PDB file of C-alpha atoms and ligand atoms in Angstrom:
ATOM      1  CA  MET O1467       0.000   0.000   0.000  1.00 48.00           C
ATOM      2  CA  ASN O1468       1.600   3.313  -1.080  1.00 77.00           C
ATOM      3  CA  ASN O1469      -0.589   5.617   1.018  1.00 92.00           C
ATOM      4  CA  HIS O1470      -1.030   5.413   4.774  1.00 96.00           C
ATOM      5  CA  PRO O1471      -4.496   4.099   5.796  1.00 98.00           C
ATOM      6  CA  ILE O1472      -7.252   6.660   6.441  1.00 98.00           C
ATOM      7  CA  ILE O1473     -10.568   6.010   8.153  1.00 98.00           C
ATOM      8  CA  ALA O1474     -13.244   8.387   6.797  1.00 98.00           C
ATOM      9  CA  PRO O1475     -16.355   8.195   8.993  1.00 98.00           C
ATOM     10  CA  SER O1476     -19.551   9.096   7.141  1.00 98.00           C
ATOM     11  CA  ILE O1477     -21.661  11.635   9.046  1.00 98.00           C
ATOM     12  CA  LEU O1478     -24.722  10.067   7.399  1.00 97.00           C
ATOM     13  CA  SER O1479     -24.919   7.833  10.483  1.00 97.00           C
ATOM     14  CA  ALA O1480     -24.034  10.541  13.033  1.00 98.00           C
ATOM     15  CA  ASN O1481     -26.440  12.154  15.505  1.00 98.00           C
ATOM     16  CA  PHE O1482     -27.243  15.419  13.696  1.00 98.00           C
ATOM     17  CA  ALA O1483     -28.647  16.936  16.871  1.00 98.00           C
ATOM     18  CA  LYS O1484     -25.032  17.227  18.060  1.00 97.00           C
ATOM     19  CA  LEU O1485     -23.024  16.936  14.863  1.00 98.00           C
ATOM     20  CA  GLY O1486     -20.112  19.127  15.949  1.00 97.00           C
ATOM     21  CA  ASP O1487     -19.428  16.988  19.007  1.00 97.00           C
ATOM     22  CA  GLU O1488     -19.818  13.760  16.979  1.00 97.00           C
ATOM     23  CA  VAL O1489     -17.279  14.960  14.403  1.00 98.00           C
ATOM     24  CA  ASN O1490     -14.782  16.058  17.071  1.00 97.00           C
ATOM     25  CA  GLU O1491     -15.170  12.663  18.764  1.00 97.00           C
ATOM     26  CA  VAL O1492     -14.163  10.688  15.675  1.00 98.00           C
ATOM     27  CA  ILE O1493     -11.347  13.091  14.809  1.00 98.00           C
ATOM     28  CA  SER O1494      -9.940  12.653  18.329  1.00 97.00           C
ATOM     29  CA  ALA O1495     -10.192   8.896  17.795  1.00 97.00           C
ATOM     30  CA  GLY O1496      -7.837   9.166  14.810  1.00 97.00           C
ATOM     31  CA  CYS O1497     -10.019   9.801  11.732  1.00 98.00           C
ATOM     32  CA  GLU O1498      -8.261  12.063   9.192  1.00 98.00           C
ATOM     33  CA  TRP O1499     -11.143  12.569   6.731  1.00 98.00           C
ATOM     34  CA  ILE O1500     -14.785  13.359   7.551  1.00 98.00           C
ATOM     35  CA  HIS O1501     -17.000  11.843   4.829  1.00 98.00           C
ATOM     36  CA  PHE O1502     -20.019  13.887   3.712  1.00 98.00           C
ATOM     37  CA  ASP O1503     -22.707  11.912   1.887  1.00 98.00           C
ATOM     38  CA  VAL O1504     -24.526  14.621  -0.070  1.00 98.00           C
ATOM     39  CA  MET O1505     -27.788  13.372  -1.587  1.00 98.00           C
ATOM     40  CA  ASP O1506     -30.353  15.353  -3.621  1.00 98.00           C
ATOM     41  CA  ASN O1507     -33.333  12.925  -3.934  1.00 98.00           C
ATOM     42  CA  HIS O1508     -32.742  13.071  -7.703  1.00 98.00           C
ATOM     43  CA  TYR O1509     -29.561  11.177  -8.430  1.00 98.00           C
ATOM     44  CA  VAL O1510     -30.277   8.916  -5.435  1.00 98.00           C
ATOM     45  CA  PRO O1511     -33.648   8.296  -3.684  1.00 98.00           C
ATOM     46  CA  ASN O1512     -32.653  10.115  -0.492  1.00 98.00           C
ATOM     47  CA  LEU O1513     -32.074  13.704   0.686  1.00 98.00           C
ATOM     48  CA  THR O1514     -29.358  14.726   3.138  1.00 98.00           C
ATOM     49  CA  PHE O1515     -27.602  18.087   3.486  1.00 98.00           C
ATOM     50  CA  GLY O1516     -25.923  20.955   1.604  1.00 98.00           C
ATOM     51  CA  PRO O1517     -22.819  23.165   1.810  1.00 98.00           C
ATOM     52  CA  MET O1518     -24.083  24.990   4.926  1.00 98.00           C
ATOM     53  CA  ILE O1519     -23.244  21.957   7.065  1.00 98.00           C
ATOM     54  CA  CYS O1520     -19.681  22.060   5.747  1.00 98.00           C
ATOM     55  CA  GLU O1521     -19.516  25.789   6.516  1.00 98.00           C
ATOM     56  CA  ALA O1522     -20.978  25.239  10.001  1.00 98.00           C
ATOM     57  CA  LEU O1523     -18.354  22.631  10.886  1.00 98.00           C
ATOM     58  CA  ARG O1524     -15.570  24.920   9.666  1.00 98.00           C
ATOM     59  CA  LYS O1525     -17.012  27.758  11.810  1.00 98.00           C
ATOM     60  CA  HIS O1526     -17.207  25.242  14.693  1.00 96.00           C
ATOM     61  CA  GLY O1527     -13.405  24.892  14.330  1.00 97.00           C
ATOM     62  CA  VAL O1528     -13.154  21.604  12.439  1.00 98.00           C
ATOM     63  CA  THR O1529      -9.862  21.644  10.516  1.00 98.00           C
ATOM     64  CA  ALA O1530      -9.806  17.982   9.451  1.00 98.00           C
ATOM     65  CA  ALA O1531     -10.269  17.154   5.762  1.00 98.00           C
ATOM     66  CA  ILE O1532     -13.931  17.238   4.704  1.00 98.00           C
ATOM     67  CA  ASP O1533     -14.389  14.555   2.048  1.00 99.00           C
ATOM     68  CA  VAL O1534     -17.507  15.470   0.048  1.00 99.00           C
ATOM     69  CA  HIS O1535     -19.197  12.625  -1.868  1.00 98.00           C
ATOM     70  CA  LEU O1536     -21.700  14.262  -4.263  1.00 98.00           C
ATOM     71  CA  MET O1537     -24.650  12.015  -5.040  1.00 98.00           C
ATOM     72  CA  VAL O1538     -26.298  14.858  -6.941  1.00 98.00           C
ATOM     73  CA  GLU O1539     -27.105  15.755 -10.544  1.00 98.00           C
ATOM     74  CA  PRO O1540     -25.942  18.113 -11.991  1.00 98.00           C
ATOM     75  CA  VAL O1541     -22.656  18.415 -10.119  1.00 98.00           C
ATOM     76  CA  ASP O1542     -20.798  21.588 -11.188  1.00 98.00           C
ATOM     77  CA  HIS O1543     -22.768  24.107  -9.101  1.00 98.00           C
ATOM     78  CA  MET O1544     -22.393  21.896  -6.015  1.00 98.00           C
ATOM     79  CA  ILE O1545     -18.647  21.607  -6.650  1.00 98.00           C
ATOM     80  CA  GLU O1546     -18.414  25.398  -6.508  1.00 98.00           C
ATOM     81  CA  GLN O1547     -20.654  25.674  -3.422  1.00 98.00           C
ATOM     82  CA  PHE O1548     -18.876  22.983  -1.379  1.00 99.00           C
ATOM     83  CA  ALA O1549     -15.420  24.251  -2.325  1.00 98.00           C
ATOM     84  CA  GLN O1550     -16.406  27.722  -1.112  1.00 98.00           C
ATOM     85  CA  ALA O1551     -17.898  26.192   2.050  1.00 98.00           C
ATOM     86  CA  GLY O1552     -14.560  24.604   2.971  1.00 98.00           C
ATOM     87  CA  ALA O1553     -14.506  21.141   1.380  1.00 98.00           C
ATOM     88  CA  SER O1554     -11.073  19.481   1.108  1.00 98.00           C
ATOM     89  CA  ASN O1555     -11.956  16.640  -1.299  1.00 98.00           C
ATOM     90  CA  ILE O1556     -14.848  16.478  -3.766  1.00 99.00           C
ATOM     91  CA  SER O1557     -15.943  13.356  -5.631  1.00 99.00           C
ATOM     92  CA  PHE O1558     -18.892  12.819  -7.975  1.00 99.00           C
ATOM     93  CA  HIS O1559     -20.526  10.067  -9.982  1.00 98.00           C
ATOM     94  CA  PRO O1560     -19.477  10.291 -13.678  1.00 98.00           C
ATOM     95  CA  GLU O1561     -23.030   9.445 -14.760  1.00 98.00           C
ATOM     96  CA  ALA O1562     -24.169  12.693 -13.066  1.00 98.00           C
ATOM     97  CA  SER O1563     -21.929  15.045 -15.092  1.00 98.00           C
ATOM     98  CA  LYS O1564     -22.363  15.936 -18.758  1.00 97.00           C
ATOM     99  CA  HIS O1565     -18.650  16.873 -18.963  1.00 98.00           C
ATOM    100  CA  ILE O1566     -16.562  14.726 -16.608  1.00 98.00           C
ATOM    101  CA  HIS O1567     -13.193  16.262 -17.524  1.00 98.00           C
ATOM    102  CA  ARG O1568     -14.570  19.774 -17.011  1.00 98.00           C
ATOM    103  CA  SER O1569     -16.114  18.853 -13.629  1.00 98.00           C
ATOM    104  CA  LEU O1570     -12.845  17.274 -12.419  1.00 98.00           C
ATOM    105  CA  SER O1571     -10.907  20.350 -13.626  1.00 98.00           C
ATOM    106  CA  LEU O1572     -13.338  22.575 -11.713  1.00 98.00           C
ATOM    107  CA  ILE O1573     -12.588  20.680  -8.472  1.00 98.00           C
ATOM    108  CA  LYS O1574      -8.857  21.111  -9.012  1.00 98.00           C
ATOM    109  CA  GLN O1575      -9.259  24.803  -9.885  1.00 98.00           C
ATOM    110  CA  HIS O1576     -10.707  25.154  -6.365  1.00 98.00           C
ATOM    111  CA  GLU O1577      -7.602  23.369  -4.984  1.00 98.00           C
ATOM    112  CA  CYS O1578      -9.588  20.408  -3.679  1.00 98.00           C
ATOM    113  CA  LEU O1579      -8.611  16.775  -4.154  1.00 98.00           C
ATOM    114  CA  ALA O1580     -10.621  15.367  -7.087  1.00 98.00           C
ATOM    115  CA  GLY O1581     -12.272  11.948  -7.183  1.00 98.00           C
ATOM    116  CA  LEU O1582     -14.630   9.882  -9.327  1.00 98.00           C
ATOM    117  CA  VAL O1583     -17.176   7.618  -7.645  1.00 98.00           C
ATOM    118  CA  LEU O1584     -17.848   4.206  -9.204  1.00 98.00           C
ATOM    119  CA  ASN O1585     -21.175   2.512  -8.479  1.00 98.00           C
ATOM    120  CA  PRO O1586     -21.197  -1.310  -8.462  1.00 98.00           C
ATOM    121  CA  GLY O1587     -22.357  -1.211 -12.100  1.00 97.00           C
ATOM    122  CA  THR O1588     -20.019   1.556 -13.316  1.00 98.00           C
ATOM    123  CA  PRO O1589     -17.084   0.394 -15.460  1.00 98.00           C
ATOM    124  CA  ILE O1590     -13.518   1.254 -14.441  1.00 98.00           C
ATOM    125  CA  SER O1591     -12.929   2.713 -17.909  1.00 98.00           C
ATOM    126  CA  TYR O1592     -14.092   6.050 -16.478  1.00 98.00           C
ATOM    127  CA  VAL O1593     -11.052   5.967 -14.182  1.00 98.00           C
ATOM    128  CA  GLU O1594      -8.622   5.106 -16.987  1.00 97.00           C
ATOM    129  CA  GLU O1595      -9.935   7.911 -19.207  1.00 98.00           C
ATOM    130  CA  ASN O1596      -9.515  10.556 -16.470  1.00 98.00           C
ATOM    131  CA  ILE O1597      -6.633   9.172 -14.404  1.00 97.00           C
ATOM    132  CA  GLU O1598      -4.379  12.198 -15.016  1.00 97.00           C
ATOM    133  CA  LEU O1599      -6.861  14.414 -13.151  1.00 98.00           C
ATOM    134  CA  LEU O1600      -7.657  12.002 -10.315  1.00 98.00           C
ATOM    135  CA  ASP O1601      -6.318  12.256  -6.778  1.00 98.00           C
ATOM    136  CA  PHE O1602      -8.516   9.377  -5.611  1.00 98.00           C
ATOM    137  CA  VAL O1603     -11.221   6.941  -6.652  1.00 98.00           C
ATOM    138  CA  LEU O1604     -14.243   6.218  -4.444  1.00 98.00           C
ATOM    139  CA  ILE O1605     -15.488   2.693  -5.028  1.00 98.00           C
ATOM    140  CA  MET O1606     -19.091   2.091  -3.921  1.00 98.00           C
ATOM    141  CA  SER O1607     -19.378  -1.323  -2.303  1.00 98.00           C
ATOM    142  CA  VAL O1608     -23.134  -0.746  -1.967  1.00 98.00           C
ATOM    143  CA  ASN O1609     -25.622   1.001  -4.245  1.00 98.00           C
ATOM    144  CA  PRO O1610     -25.669   4.663  -3.190  1.00 97.00           C
ATOM    145  CA  GLY O1611     -28.388   6.293  -1.100  1.00 96.00           C
ATOM    146  CA  PHE O1612     -28.380   4.735   2.346  1.00 95.00           C
ATOM    147  CA  GLY O1613     -26.062   3.762   5.186  1.00 95.00           C
ATOM    148  CA  GLY O1614     -26.109   0.394   6.908  1.00 96.00           C
ATOM    149  CA  GLN O1615     -26.256  -1.746   3.739  1.00 97.00           C
ATOM    150  CA  ALA O1616     -24.423  -5.049   3.158  1.00 98.00           C
ATOM    151  CA  PHE O1617     -21.002  -5.019   1.453  1.00 98.00           C
ATOM    152  CA  ILE O1618     -21.241  -6.266  -2.166  1.00 98.00           C
ATOM    153  CA  PRO O1619     -18.563  -9.043  -2.437  1.00 98.00           C
ATOM    154  CA  SER O1620     -17.723  -8.361  -6.110  1.00 98.00           C
ATOM    155  CA  SER O1621     -16.292  -5.010  -4.934  1.00 98.00           C
ATOM    156  CA  ILE O1622     -13.104  -6.822  -3.889  1.00 98.00           C
ATOM    157  CA  ASP O1623     -12.255  -7.738  -7.482  1.00 98.00           C
ATOM    158  CA  LYS O1624     -13.066  -4.174  -8.616  1.00 98.00           C
ATOM    159  CA  ILE O1625     -10.662  -2.732  -6.009  1.00 98.00           C
ATOM    160  CA  LYS O1626      -7.919  -5.056  -7.311  1.00 98.00           C
ATOM    161  CA  ARG O1627      -8.567  -4.004 -10.926  1.00 98.00           C
ATOM    162  CA  ILE O1628      -8.433  -0.301 -10.074  1.00 98.00           C
ATOM    163  CA  ARG O1629      -5.253  -0.682  -8.019  1.00 98.00           C
ATOM    164  CA  ALA O1630      -3.690  -2.531 -10.988  1.00 97.00           C
ATOM    165  CA  LEU O1631      -4.810   0.273 -13.323  1.00 97.00           C
ATOM    166  CA  ALA O1632      -3.280   2.936 -11.048  1.00 97.00           C
ATOM    167  CA  GLU O1633       0.020   1.027 -10.903  1.00 96.00           C
ATOM    168  CA  GLN O1634      -0.013   0.517 -14.675  1.00 96.00           C
ATOM    169  CA  HIS O1635      -0.260   4.312 -15.047  1.00 96.00           C
ATOM    170  CA  ASN O1636       2.251   4.836 -12.230  1.00 96.00           C
ATOM    171  CA  LYS O1637      -0.322   6.938 -10.350  1.00 94.00           C
ATOM    172  CA  PRO O1638      -0.306   6.337  -6.533  1.00 89.00           C
ATOM    173  CA  ILE O1639      -3.904   7.526  -6.259  1.00 96.00           C
ATOM    174  CA  ARG O1640      -5.873   6.850  -3.111  1.00 98.00           C
ATOM    175  CA  ILE O1641      -8.538   4.150  -3.383  1.00 98.00           C
ATOM    176  CA  SER O1642     -11.418   4.765  -1.000  1.00 98.00           C
ATOM    177  CA  VAL O1643     -14.174   2.195  -0.423  1.00 98.00           C
ATOM    178  CA  ASP O1644     -17.647   3.225   0.666  1.00 98.00           C
ATOM    179  CA  GLY O1645     -20.445   1.006   1.912  1.00 98.00           C
ATOM    180  CA  GLY O1646     -20.681  -1.890   4.324  1.00 98.00           C
ATOM    181  CA  VAL O1647     -17.065  -1.596   5.485  1.00 98.00           C
ATOM    182  CA  LYS O1648     -16.764  -3.164   8.943  1.00 98.00           C
ATOM    183  CA  LEU O1649     -14.098  -4.505  11.273  1.00 98.00           C
ATOM    184  CA  ASN O1650     -14.748  -8.014   9.924  1.00 98.00           C
ATOM    185  CA  ASN O1651     -14.015  -7.153   6.272  1.00 98.00           C
ATOM    186  CA  ILE O1652     -11.662  -4.130   6.354  1.00 98.00           C
ATOM    187  CA  LYS O1653      -8.513  -6.279   6.141  1.00 98.00           C
ATOM    188  CA  GLN O1654      -9.826  -8.010   2.988  1.00 98.00           C
ATOM    189  CA  VAL O1655     -10.674  -4.587   1.511  1.00 98.00           C
ATOM    190  CA  ALA O1656      -7.176  -3.297   2.292  1.00 98.00           C
ATOM    191  CA  ASP O1657      -5.462  -6.430   0.962  1.00 98.00           C
ATOM    192  CA  ALA O1658      -7.308  -5.880  -2.347  1.00 98.00           C
ATOM    193  CA  GLY O1659      -5.614  -2.464  -2.665  1.00 98.00           C
ATOM    194  CA  ALA O1660      -7.761   0.087  -0.811  1.00 98.00           C
ATOM    195  CA  ASP O1661      -6.093   2.604   1.527  1.00 98.00           C
ATOM    196  CA  THR O1662      -9.072   4.753   2.553  1.00 98.00           C
ATOM    197  CA  PHE O1663     -12.151   3.398   4.287  1.00 98.00           C
ATOM    198  CA  VAL O1664     -15.528   5.117   4.572  1.00 98.00           C
ATOM    199  CA  MET O1665     -17.268   3.771   7.668  1.00 98.00           C
ATOM    200  CA  GLY O1666     -20.671   5.137   8.629  1.00 98.00           C
ATOM    201  CA  SER O1667     -22.771   2.795  10.751  1.00 98.00           C
ATOM    202  CA  ALA O1668     -19.765   0.722  11.867  1.00 98.00           C
ATOM    203  CA  VAL O1669     -18.451   3.795  13.692  1.00 98.00           C
ATOM    204  CA  PHE O1670     -21.450   5.953  14.622  1.00 98.00           C
ATOM    205  CA  ASP O1671     -23.747   3.070  15.627  1.00 98.00           C
ATOM    206  CA  ALA O1672     -21.064   1.790  18.033  1.00 98.00           C
ATOM    207  CA  ALA O1673     -21.292   2.528  21.760  1.00 96.00           C
ATOM    208  CA  ASP O1674     -17.528   3.199  21.822  1.00 97.00           C
ATOM    209  CA  ARG O1675     -16.639   4.944  18.524  1.00 97.00           C
ATOM    210  CA  ALA O1676     -13.001   5.467  19.459  1.00 97.00           C
ATOM    211  CA  LYS O1677     -12.589   1.744  20.107  1.00 97.00           C
ATOM    212  CA  VAL O1678     -13.879   0.875  16.616  1.00 98.00           C
ATOM    213  CA  VAL O1679     -11.610   3.450  14.934  1.00 98.00           C
ATOM    214  CA  LYS O1680      -8.546   2.363  16.902  1.00 97.00           C
ATOM    215  CA  GLU O1681      -9.296  -1.325  16.206  1.00 98.00           C
ATOM    216  CA  ALA O1682      -9.693  -0.588  12.473  1.00 98.00           C
ATOM    217  CA  LEU O1683      -6.377   1.293  12.383  1.00 97.00           C
ATOM    218  CA  SER O1684      -4.586  -1.495  14.255  1.00 97.00           C
ATOM    219  CA  ILE O1685      -5.938  -4.095  11.790  1.00 98.00           C
ATOM    220  CA  LEU O1686      -4.558  -1.937   8.959  1.00 97.00           C
ATOM    221  CA  ASP O1687      -1.215  -1.297  10.627  1.00 92.00           C
TER     222      ASP O1687
HETATM  223  C1  DX5 A 435     -24.267   5.382   0.514  1.00 50.76           C
HETATM  224  C2  DX5 A 435     -23.314   6.017   1.479  1.00 50.76           C
HETATM  225  C3  DX5 A 435     -22.933   4.935   2.487  1.00 50.76           C
HETATM  226  C4  DX5 A 435     -22.325   5.418   3.739  1.00 50.76           C
HETATM  227  C5  DX5 A 435     -21.533   4.322   4.411  1.00 50.76           C
HETATM  228  O1  DX5 A 435     -24.697   6.289  -0.428  1.00 50.76           O
HETATM  229  O2  DX5 A 435     -22.193   6.544   0.802  1.00 50.76           O
HETATM  230  O3  DX5 A 435     -22.121   4.019   1.808  1.00 50.76           O
HETATM  231  O4  DX5 A 435     -21.595   6.499   3.626  1.00 50.76           O
HETATM  232  O5  DX5 A 435     -22.461   3.629   5.118  1.00 50.76           O
HETATM  233  P1  DX5 A 435     -22.132   2.346   5.986  1.00 50.76           P
HETATM  234  O6  DX5 A 435     -20.677   2.433   6.433  1.00 50.76           O
HETATM  235  O7  DX5 A 435     -23.085   2.446   7.136  1.00 50.76           O
HETATM  236  O8  DX5 A 435     -22.392   1.197   5.077  1.00 50.76           O
HETATM  237 ZN1   ZN A 436     -20.273   8.124   0.559  1.00 50.76          ZN
END
């Protein structure tokens, strides 16, 4: 693994009545990225939150990387809005942009890390075609829209194929995996070539969040 492992807890499963405290808790436990699952009830059948939550956490003093996963269509206006609100990374689904190269360039113009998100049915050719602009790939190991779903086993082979593609192009991009990642499968996900792990319910549904994060990091060590 070229990149050091990062746990990216998804706030989708956090207690929104005290989001600032929840985010600080997982950062203190050792999480470097805070994963934002942004849903518009158009691209996916669910509705979550907008750039104001990103801005509120920045005002609250959160300095950790905010990793924005856009499950929205169209994407370009939201790229602008989240970048201005303090996002660190922005990823989007290629099916949701009419001009993928332009949308990726827009993310980089705002000095954010740029990522493409691959659904279970999305071919990895999108990654190959845009690899020069990519800082990371977000592989969906569930179909997008909801937390707490079961990990789709065929994701392991997809992670291996994308890691091989990155090495073939000599691009040490981060490979993040999102959906159903738990303590009992994270080692298998890492061994396939992932280095970044979105964990929503596995962390926020736990009584002791810090224990789960620390156990995940020790498995990956
Ligand atoms: C789906 C979301 C989820 C979530 C992770 O659109 O992207 O994958 O963040 O949820 P868990 O870790 O609970 O499966
Ligand atoms: Zn996500």
